[in-house]
Amino acid sequence: LAIWDVDAQECVKALHGGHHGPVQCVAASWGVGKALSGSMDGGVMLWDLHTGTRIPMQGHMVWVADVALDPDFRYGVSGSIDGMLRVWDFRVNSCVRTVRNRWGDVKCLAVEWDTGKVLSGNASGGLTLWDLVEGRLVGFLETAGACRDVSCVAADWDAGCAVTGSQAGEMAMWDLKGLECVQVWRAEDPQPGGFDPEVKSIALAQVGS
């Protein structure tokens, strides 16, 4: 892992010796100086950003695609391409709940920590909504083939909506209350200059009052 000073545009600290494969995802809790990372080797690492020390979190066996941290740094969630979601309790530094997605892999996550709801995106282009408190499936959202291979997701839980991006360059808006896709946008194909259309990250913002 590398810690960057954005203003100075330089790396201020490098954390070595954790993963044996490329790091695919990371989430940081800056208030307590901790971070959680996931790798293609199936490893999940809990880092102390001040000392550079790390604690391996045992559980996943294959590519960890996304991780998320509770703002209070009590819990974390990780998802892997074998369809496994794991909940980590940082008070004991171990996995306290495992949920398996029988409808596909887990490529990305969005978590509502107040209720324990989790959205996971998969290669089929759909979303799965989970209740991690009860360890059960709430619903499956799909586009009937209109969107493929979800690579990122962002949710506005209060508004009951989510937006996803795909490797094919599509973006989709989802109604989390009705459990349905309401709109799909597509990148022009082919892209000029060989541009990769994949949507790698999404952020939602409130506009107006």
PDB file of C-alpha atoms in Angstrom:
ATOM      1  CA  LEU A   1       0.000   0.000   0.000  1.00  0.00           C
ATOM      2  CA  ALA A   2       1.041   3.608  -0.537  1.00  0.00           C
ATOM      3  CA  ILE A   3      -0.093   6.715   1.338  1.00  0.00           C
ATOM      4  CA  TRP A   4      -0.149   9.865  -0.764  1.00  0.00           C
ATOM      5  CA  ASP A   5      -0.070  13.570   0.002  1.00  0.00           C
ATOM      6  CA  VAL A   6      -2.532  14.858  -2.594  1.00  0.00           C
ATOM      7  CA  ASP A   7      -1.484  18.493  -2.259  1.00  0.00           C
ATOM      8  CA  ALA A   8       2.208  17.686  -2.668  1.00  0.00           C
ATOM      9  CA  GLN A   9       1.434  14.978  -5.242  1.00  0.00           C
ATOM     10  CA  GLU A  10       3.898  12.568  -3.681  1.00  0.00           C
ATOM     11  CA  CYS A  11       3.978   9.286  -1.813  1.00  0.00           C
ATOM     12  CA  VAL A  12       4.704   9.871   1.881  1.00  0.00           C
ATOM     13  CA  LYS A  13       4.721   6.259   3.080  1.00  0.00           C
ATOM     14  CA  ALA A  14       4.850   2.790   1.529  1.00  0.00           C
ATOM     15  CA  LEU A  15       3.622  -0.271   3.416  1.00  0.00           C
ATOM     16  CA  HIS A  16       5.359  -3.452   2.287  1.00  0.00           C
ATOM     17  CA  GLY A  17       5.279  -7.168   2.892  1.00  0.00           C
ATOM     18  CA  GLY A  18       1.570  -7.846   3.202  1.00  0.00           C
ATOM     19  CA  HIS A  19       0.022  -9.406   0.129  1.00  0.00           C
ATOM     20  CA  HIS A  20       1.513 -11.969  -2.254  1.00  0.00           C
ATOM     21  CA  GLY A  21      -0.594 -10.747  -5.176  1.00  0.00           C
ATOM     22  CA  PRO A  22      -1.774  -7.404  -6.601  1.00  0.00           C
ATOM     23  CA  VAL A  23      -3.895  -5.324  -4.227  1.00  0.00           C
ATOM     24  CA  GLN A  24      -7.390  -4.903  -5.684  1.00  0.00           C
ATOM     25  CA  CYS A  25      -9.154  -2.778  -3.086  1.00  0.00           C
ATOM     26  CA  VAL A  26      -8.580  -0.751   0.062  1.00  0.00           C
ATOM     27  CA  ALA A  27     -10.692   1.168   2.581  1.00  0.00           C
ATOM     28  CA  ALA A  28      -9.263   3.481   5.239  1.00  0.00           C
ATOM     29  CA  SER A  29     -10.467   4.760   8.606  1.00  0.00           C
ATOM     30  CA  TRP A  30      -8.364   7.894   8.898  1.00  0.00           C
ATOM     31  CA  GLY A  31      -9.583   8.811  12.371  1.00  0.00           C
ATOM     32  CA  VAL A  32      -8.027   5.708  13.902  1.00  0.00           C
ATOM     33  CA  GLY A  33      -5.243   5.280  11.332  1.00  0.00           C
ATOM     34  CA  LYS A  34      -6.351   1.860  10.109  1.00  0.00           C
ATOM     35  CA  ALA A  35      -6.960   0.372   6.659  1.00  0.00           C
ATOM     36  CA  LEU A  36      -8.335  -2.856   5.212  1.00  0.00           C
ATOM     37  CA  SER A  37      -7.032  -4.196   1.911  1.00  0.00           C
ATOM     38  CA  GLY A  38      -7.902  -7.124  -0.349  1.00  0.00           C
ATOM     39  CA  SER A  39      -5.779  -8.879  -2.946  1.00  0.00           C
ATOM     40  CA  MET A  40      -5.934 -11.252  -5.893  1.00  0.00           C
ATOM     41  CA  ASP A  41      -4.206 -13.833  -3.670  1.00  0.00           C
ATOM     42  CA  GLY A  42      -7.354 -14.034  -1.509  1.00  0.00           C
ATOM     43  CA  GLY A  43      -5.741 -12.183   1.361  1.00  0.00           C
ATOM     44  CA  VAL A  44      -7.363  -9.539   3.553  1.00  0.00           C
ATOM     45  CA  MET A  45      -4.992  -7.391   5.602  1.00  0.00           C
ATOM     46  CA  LEU A  46      -5.705  -5.023   8.474  1.00  0.00           C
ATOM     47  CA  TRP A  47      -3.073  -2.263   8.509  1.00  0.00           C
ATOM     48  CA  ASP A  48      -1.923   0.224  11.101  1.00  0.00           C
ATOM     49  CA  LEU A  49      -1.149   3.260   8.944  1.00  0.00           C
ATOM     50  CA  HIS A  50       1.041   4.857  11.630  1.00  0.00           C
ATOM     51  CA  THR A  51       3.375   1.937  12.317  1.00  0.00           C
ATOM     52  CA  GLY A  52       3.015   0.018   9.047  1.00  0.00           C
ATOM     53  CA  THR A  53       2.261  -3.211  10.898  1.00  0.00           C
ATOM     54  CA  ARG A  54      -0.412  -5.592   9.581  1.00  0.00           C
ATOM     55  CA  ILE A  55      -2.687  -8.402  10.719  1.00  0.00           C
ATOM     56  CA  PRO A  56      -3.742 -11.088   8.199  1.00  0.00           C
ATOM     57  CA  MET A  57      -7.498 -11.736   8.324  1.00  0.00           C
ATOM     58  CA  GLN A  58      -8.009 -15.397   7.471  1.00  0.00           C
ATOM     59  CA  GLY A  59     -11.019 -16.523   5.458  1.00  0.00           C
ATOM     60  CA  HIS A  60     -11.054 -15.874   1.712  1.00  0.00           C
ATOM     61  CA  MET A  61      -9.271 -18.289  -0.611  1.00  0.00           C
ATOM     62  CA  VAL A  62      -9.567 -16.408  -3.943  1.00  0.00           C
ATOM     63  CA  TRP A  63      -9.541 -12.889  -5.389  1.00  0.00           C
ATOM     64  CA  VAL A  64     -10.954 -10.311  -2.959  1.00  0.00           C
ATOM     65  CA  ALA A  65     -12.679  -7.725  -5.141  1.00  0.00           C
ATOM     66  CA  ASP A  66     -13.893  -5.137  -2.612  1.00  0.00           C
ATOM     67  CA  VAL A  67     -13.764  -4.172   1.067  1.00  0.00           C
ATOM     68  CA  ALA A  68     -15.663  -1.675   3.237  1.00  0.00           C
ATOM     69  CA  LEU A  69     -15.129  -0.272   6.745  1.00  0.00           C
ATOM     70  CA  ASP A  70     -17.605   0.798   9.410  1.00  0.00           C
ATOM     71  CA  PRO A  71     -17.057   4.542  10.135  1.00  0.00           C
ATOM     72  CA  ASP A  72     -16.654   3.673  13.832  1.00  0.00           C
ATOM     73  CA  PHE A  73     -14.086   0.992  12.958  1.00  0.00           C
ATOM     74  CA  ARG A  74     -15.951  -1.847  14.613  1.00  0.00           C
ATOM     75  CA  TYR A  75     -16.682  -3.954  11.553  1.00  0.00           C
ATOM     76  CA  GLY A  76     -15.549  -4.527   7.990  1.00  0.00           C
ATOM     77  CA  VAL A  77     -17.013  -6.370   5.023  1.00  0.00           C
ATOM     78  CA  SER A  78     -15.159  -8.079   2.184  1.00  0.00           C
ATOM     79  CA  GLY A  79     -16.362  -9.813  -0.958  1.00  0.00           C
ATOM     80  CA  SER A  80     -14.608 -12.206  -3.337  1.00  0.00           C
ATOM     81  CA  ILE A  81     -15.175 -13.621  -6.795  1.00  0.00           C
ATOM     82  CA  ASP A  82     -16.208 -16.998  -5.345  1.00  0.00           C
ATOM     83  CA  GLY A  83     -19.407 -15.305  -4.124  1.00  0.00           C
ATOM     84  CA  MET A  84     -18.418 -15.099  -0.458  1.00  0.00           C
ATOM     85  CA  LEU A  85     -19.200 -12.102   1.750  1.00  0.00           C
ATOM     86  CA  ARG A  86     -17.376 -11.975   5.070  1.00  0.00           C
ATOM     87  CA  VAL A  87     -18.047  -9.714   8.060  1.00  0.00           C
ATOM     88  CA  TRP A  88     -15.009  -8.890  10.219  1.00  0.00           C
ATOM     89  CA  ASP A  89     -15.144  -7.828  13.864  1.00  0.00           C
ATOM     90  CA  PHE A  90     -12.077  -5.703  14.622  1.00  0.00           C
ATOM     91  CA  ARG A  91     -12.534  -6.120  18.361  1.00  0.00           C
ATOM     92  CA  VAL A  92     -11.428  -9.740  17.950  1.00  0.00           C
ATOM     93  CA  ASN A  93      -9.810  -9.408  14.487  1.00  0.00           C
ATOM     94  CA  SER A  94     -11.694 -12.354  13.023  1.00  0.00           C
ATOM     95  CA  CYS A  95     -14.561 -13.244  10.691  1.00  0.00           C
ATOM     96  CA  VAL A  96     -17.868 -13.370  12.572  1.00  0.00           C
ATOM     97  CA  ARG A  97     -20.261 -14.034   9.681  1.00  0.00           C
ATOM     98  CA  THR A  98     -20.045 -15.580   6.210  1.00  0.00           C
ATOM     99  CA  VAL A  99     -22.735 -15.320   3.535  1.00  0.00           C
ATOM    100  CA  ARG A 100     -22.492 -17.075   0.195  1.00  0.00           C
ATOM    101  CA  ASN A 101     -23.933 -15.546  -2.972  1.00  0.00           C
ATOM    102  CA  ARG A 102     -25.318 -18.511  -4.901  1.00  0.00           C
ATOM    103  CA  TRP A 103     -26.289 -16.213  -7.792  1.00  0.00           C
ATOM    104  CA  GLY A 104     -22.786 -15.224  -8.840  1.00  0.00           C
ATOM    105  CA  ASP A 105     -19.519 -13.655  -7.788  1.00  0.00           C
ATOM    106  CA  VAL A 106     -18.995 -10.480  -5.770  1.00  0.00           C
ATOM    107  CA  LYS A 107     -17.279  -7.723  -7.769  1.00  0.00           C
ATOM    108  CA  CYS A 108     -18.125  -4.667  -5.640  1.00  0.00           C
ATOM    109  CA  LEU A 109     -19.901  -3.606  -2.437  1.00  0.00           C
ATOM    110  CA  ALA A 110     -21.958  -0.799  -0.929  1.00  0.00           C
ATOM    111  CA  VAL A 111     -22.835  -1.042   2.767  1.00  0.00           C
ATOM    112  CA  GLU A 112     -25.458   0.684   4.926  1.00  0.00           C
ATOM    113  CA  TRP A 113     -23.913   0.228   8.343  1.00  0.00           C
ATOM    114  CA  ASP A 114     -26.901   1.431  10.370  1.00  0.00           C
ATOM    115  CA  THR A 115     -29.070  -1.451   9.141  1.00  0.00           C
ATOM    116  CA  GLY A 116     -26.500  -4.013   8.000  1.00  0.00           C
ATOM    117  CA  LYS A 117     -27.718  -3.946   4.391  1.00  0.00           C
ATOM    118  CA  VAL A 118     -25.194  -4.694   1.657  1.00  0.00           C
ATOM    119  CA  LEU A 119     -25.412  -4.392  -2.123  1.00  0.00           C
ATOM    120  CA  SER A 120     -23.073  -6.604  -4.126  1.00  0.00           C
ATOM    121  CA  GLY A 121     -22.529  -6.418  -7.886  1.00  0.00           C
ATOM    122  CA  ASN A 122     -21.705  -9.425 -10.049  1.00  0.00           C
ATOM    123  CA  ALA A 123     -20.552 -10.473 -13.517  1.00  0.00           C
ATOM    124  CA  SER A 124     -24.101 -11.101 -14.744  1.00  0.00           C
ATOM    125  CA  GLY A 125     -24.781  -7.357 -14.514  1.00  0.00           C
ATOM    126  CA  GLY A 126     -27.107  -7.575 -11.525  1.00  0.00           C
ATOM    127  CA  LEU A 127     -27.112  -6.631  -7.864  1.00  0.00           C
ATOM    128  CA  THR A 128     -27.809  -8.702  -4.780  1.00  0.00           C
ATOM    129  CA  LEU A 129     -29.233  -7.041  -1.654  1.00  0.00           C
ATOM    130  CA  TRP A 130     -28.288  -8.678   1.639  1.00  0.00           C
ATOM    131  CA  ASP A 131     -29.189  -8.342   5.293  1.00  0.00           C
ATOM    132  CA  LEU A 132     -25.943  -9.184   7.090  1.00  0.00           C
ATOM    133  CA  VAL A 133     -27.517  -8.855  10.539  1.00  0.00           C
ATOM    134  CA  GLU A 134     -29.804 -11.799   9.806  1.00  0.00           C
ATOM    135  CA  GLY A 135     -27.485 -13.371   7.241  1.00  0.00           C
ATOM    136  CA  ARG A 136     -30.156 -13.610   4.548  1.00  0.00           C
ATOM    137  CA  LEU A 137     -30.872 -12.568   0.993  1.00  0.00           C
ATOM    138  CA  VAL A 138     -33.299  -9.635   0.677  1.00  0.00           C
ATOM    139  CA  GLY A 139     -33.604  -9.571  -3.104  1.00  0.00           C
ATOM    140  CA  PHE A 140     -31.922  -9.867  -6.480  1.00  0.00           C
ATOM    141  CA  LEU A 141     -31.964  -6.975  -8.959  1.00  0.00           C
ATOM    142  CA  GLU A 142     -31.252  -7.593 -12.639  1.00  0.00           C
ATOM    143  CA  THR A 143     -31.415  -5.839 -16.022  1.00  0.00           C
ATOM    144  CA  ALA A 144     -32.421  -8.831 -18.168  1.00  0.00           C
ATOM    145  CA  GLY A 145     -29.094  -8.634 -19.986  1.00  0.00           C
ATOM    146  CA  ALA A 146     -29.169  -4.850 -20.534  1.00  0.00           C
ATOM    147  CA  CYS A 147     -26.092  -4.377 -18.333  1.00  0.00           C
ATOM    148  CA  ARG A 148     -23.056  -6.650 -18.045  1.00  0.00           C
ATOM    149  CA  ASP A 149     -20.340  -7.322 -15.491  1.00  0.00           C
ATOM    150  CA  VAL A 150     -20.875  -4.749 -12.717  1.00  0.00           C
ATOM    151  CA  SER A 151     -17.499  -3.338 -11.632  1.00  0.00           C
ATOM    152  CA  CYS A 152     -18.532  -0.640  -9.127  1.00  0.00           C
ATOM    153  CA  VAL A 153     -21.556   0.502  -7.142  1.00  0.00           C
ATOM    154  CA  ALA A 154     -22.570   3.527  -5.073  1.00  0.00           C
ATOM    155  CA  ALA A 155     -25.805   3.781  -3.075  1.00  0.00           C
ATOM    156  CA  ASP A 156     -27.914   6.565  -1.626  1.00  0.00           C
ATOM    157  CA  TRP A 157     -29.683   4.533   1.039  1.00  0.00           C
ATOM    158  CA  ASP A 158     -31.881   7.394   2.230  1.00  0.00           C
ATOM    159  CA  ALA A 159     -33.163   7.995  -1.299  1.00  0.00           C
ATOM    160  CA  GLY A 160     -33.483   4.255  -1.946  1.00  0.00           C
ATOM    161  CA  CYS A 161     -31.402   4.238  -5.115  1.00  0.00           C
ATOM    162  CA  ALA A 162     -28.048   3.020  -6.400  1.00  0.00           C
ATOM    163  CA  VAL A 163     -25.876   3.530  -9.486  1.00  0.00           C
ATOM    164  CA  THR A 164     -23.582   0.901 -10.969  1.00  0.00           C
ATOM    165  CA  GLY A 165     -20.836   0.928 -13.593  1.00  0.00           C
ATOM    166  CA  SER A 166     -19.745  -1.985 -15.747  1.00  0.00           C
ATOM    167  CA  GLN A 167     -16.667  -3.230 -17.559  1.00  0.00           C
ATOM    168  CA  ALA A 168     -18.490  -2.675 -20.848  1.00  0.00           C
ATOM    169  CA  GLY A 169     -18.965   1.022 -20.104  1.00  0.00           C
ATOM    170  CA  GLU A 170     -22.613   0.889 -19.043  1.00  0.00           C
ATOM    171  CA  MET A 171     -24.093   2.732 -16.087  1.00  0.00           C
ATOM    172  CA  ALA A 172     -27.394   1.756 -14.509  1.00  0.00           C
ATOM    173  CA  MET A 173     -29.701   3.341 -11.944  1.00  0.00           C
ATOM    174  CA  TRP A 174     -31.525   1.053  -9.513  1.00  0.00           C
ATOM    175  CA  ASP A 175     -34.615   1.418  -7.348  1.00  0.00           C
ATOM    176  CA  LEU A 176     -33.740  -0.338  -4.076  1.00  0.00           C
ATOM    177  CA  LYS A 177     -37.302  -0.229  -2.803  1.00  0.00           C
ATOM    178  CA  GLY A 178     -38.864  -1.745  -5.909  1.00  0.00           C
ATOM    179  CA  LEU A 179     -35.780  -3.943  -6.498  1.00  0.00           C
ATOM    180  CA  GLU A 180     -35.525  -3.028 -10.167  1.00  0.00           C
ATOM    181  CA  CYS A 181     -33.340  -1.299 -12.721  1.00  0.00           C
ATOM    182  CA  VAL A 182     -34.932   1.958 -13.884  1.00  0.00           C
ATOM    183  CA  GLN A 183     -32.410   3.264 -16.420  1.00  0.00           C
ATOM    184  CA  VAL A 184     -29.282   2.180 -18.324  1.00  0.00           C
ATOM    185  CA  TRP A 185     -26.731   4.438 -20.036  1.00  0.00           C
ATOM    186  CA  ARG A 186     -24.149   3.080 -22.498  1.00  0.00           C
ATOM    187  CA  ALA A 187     -20.800   4.366 -23.675  1.00  0.00           C
ATOM    188  CA  GLU A 188     -20.397   4.844 -27.410  1.00  0.00           C
ATOM    189  CA  ASP A 189     -18.810   1.882 -29.128  1.00  0.00           C
ATOM    190  CA  PRO A 190     -16.146   1.750 -30.444  1.00  0.00           C
ATOM    191  CA  GLN A 191     -14.257   4.247 -28.308  1.00  0.00           C
ATOM    192  CA  PRO A 192     -11.966   6.691 -30.172  1.00  0.00           C
ATOM    193  CA  GLY A 193      -8.260   6.017 -29.805  1.00  0.00           C
ATOM    194  CA  GLY A 194      -8.821   2.605 -28.257  1.00  0.00           C
ATOM    195  CA  PHE A 195     -10.134   4.143 -25.014  1.00  0.00           C
ATOM    196  CA  ASP A 196     -11.196   1.547 -22.442  1.00  0.00           C
ATOM    197  CA  PRO A 197     -14.873   2.234 -21.662  1.00  0.00           C
ATOM    198  CA  GLU A 198     -14.898   0.409 -18.300  1.00  0.00           C
ATOM    199  CA  VAL A 199     -16.471   2.383 -15.449  1.00  0.00           C
ATOM    200  CA  LYS A 200     -14.068   1.746 -12.572  1.00  0.00           C
ATOM    201  CA  SER A 201     -15.487   3.989  -9.861  1.00  0.00           C
ATOM    202  CA  ILE A 202     -18.693   5.881  -9.022  1.00  0.00           C
ATOM    203  CA  ALA A 203     -19.465   8.607  -6.478  1.00  0.00           C
ATOM    204  CA  LEU A 204     -22.891  10.076  -5.751  1.00  0.00           C
ATOM    205  CA  ALA A 205     -23.482  13.692  -4.733  1.00  0.00           C
ATOM    206  CA  GLN A 206     -26.547  15.640  -3.631  1.00  0.00           C
ATOM    207  CA  VAL A 207     -27.439  18.538  -5.906  1.00  0.00           C
ATOM    208  CA  GLY A 208     -29.586  21.404  -4.620  1.00  0.00           C
ATOM    209  CA  SER A 209     -31.434  21.521  -1.319  1.00  0.00           C
TER     210      SER A 209
END
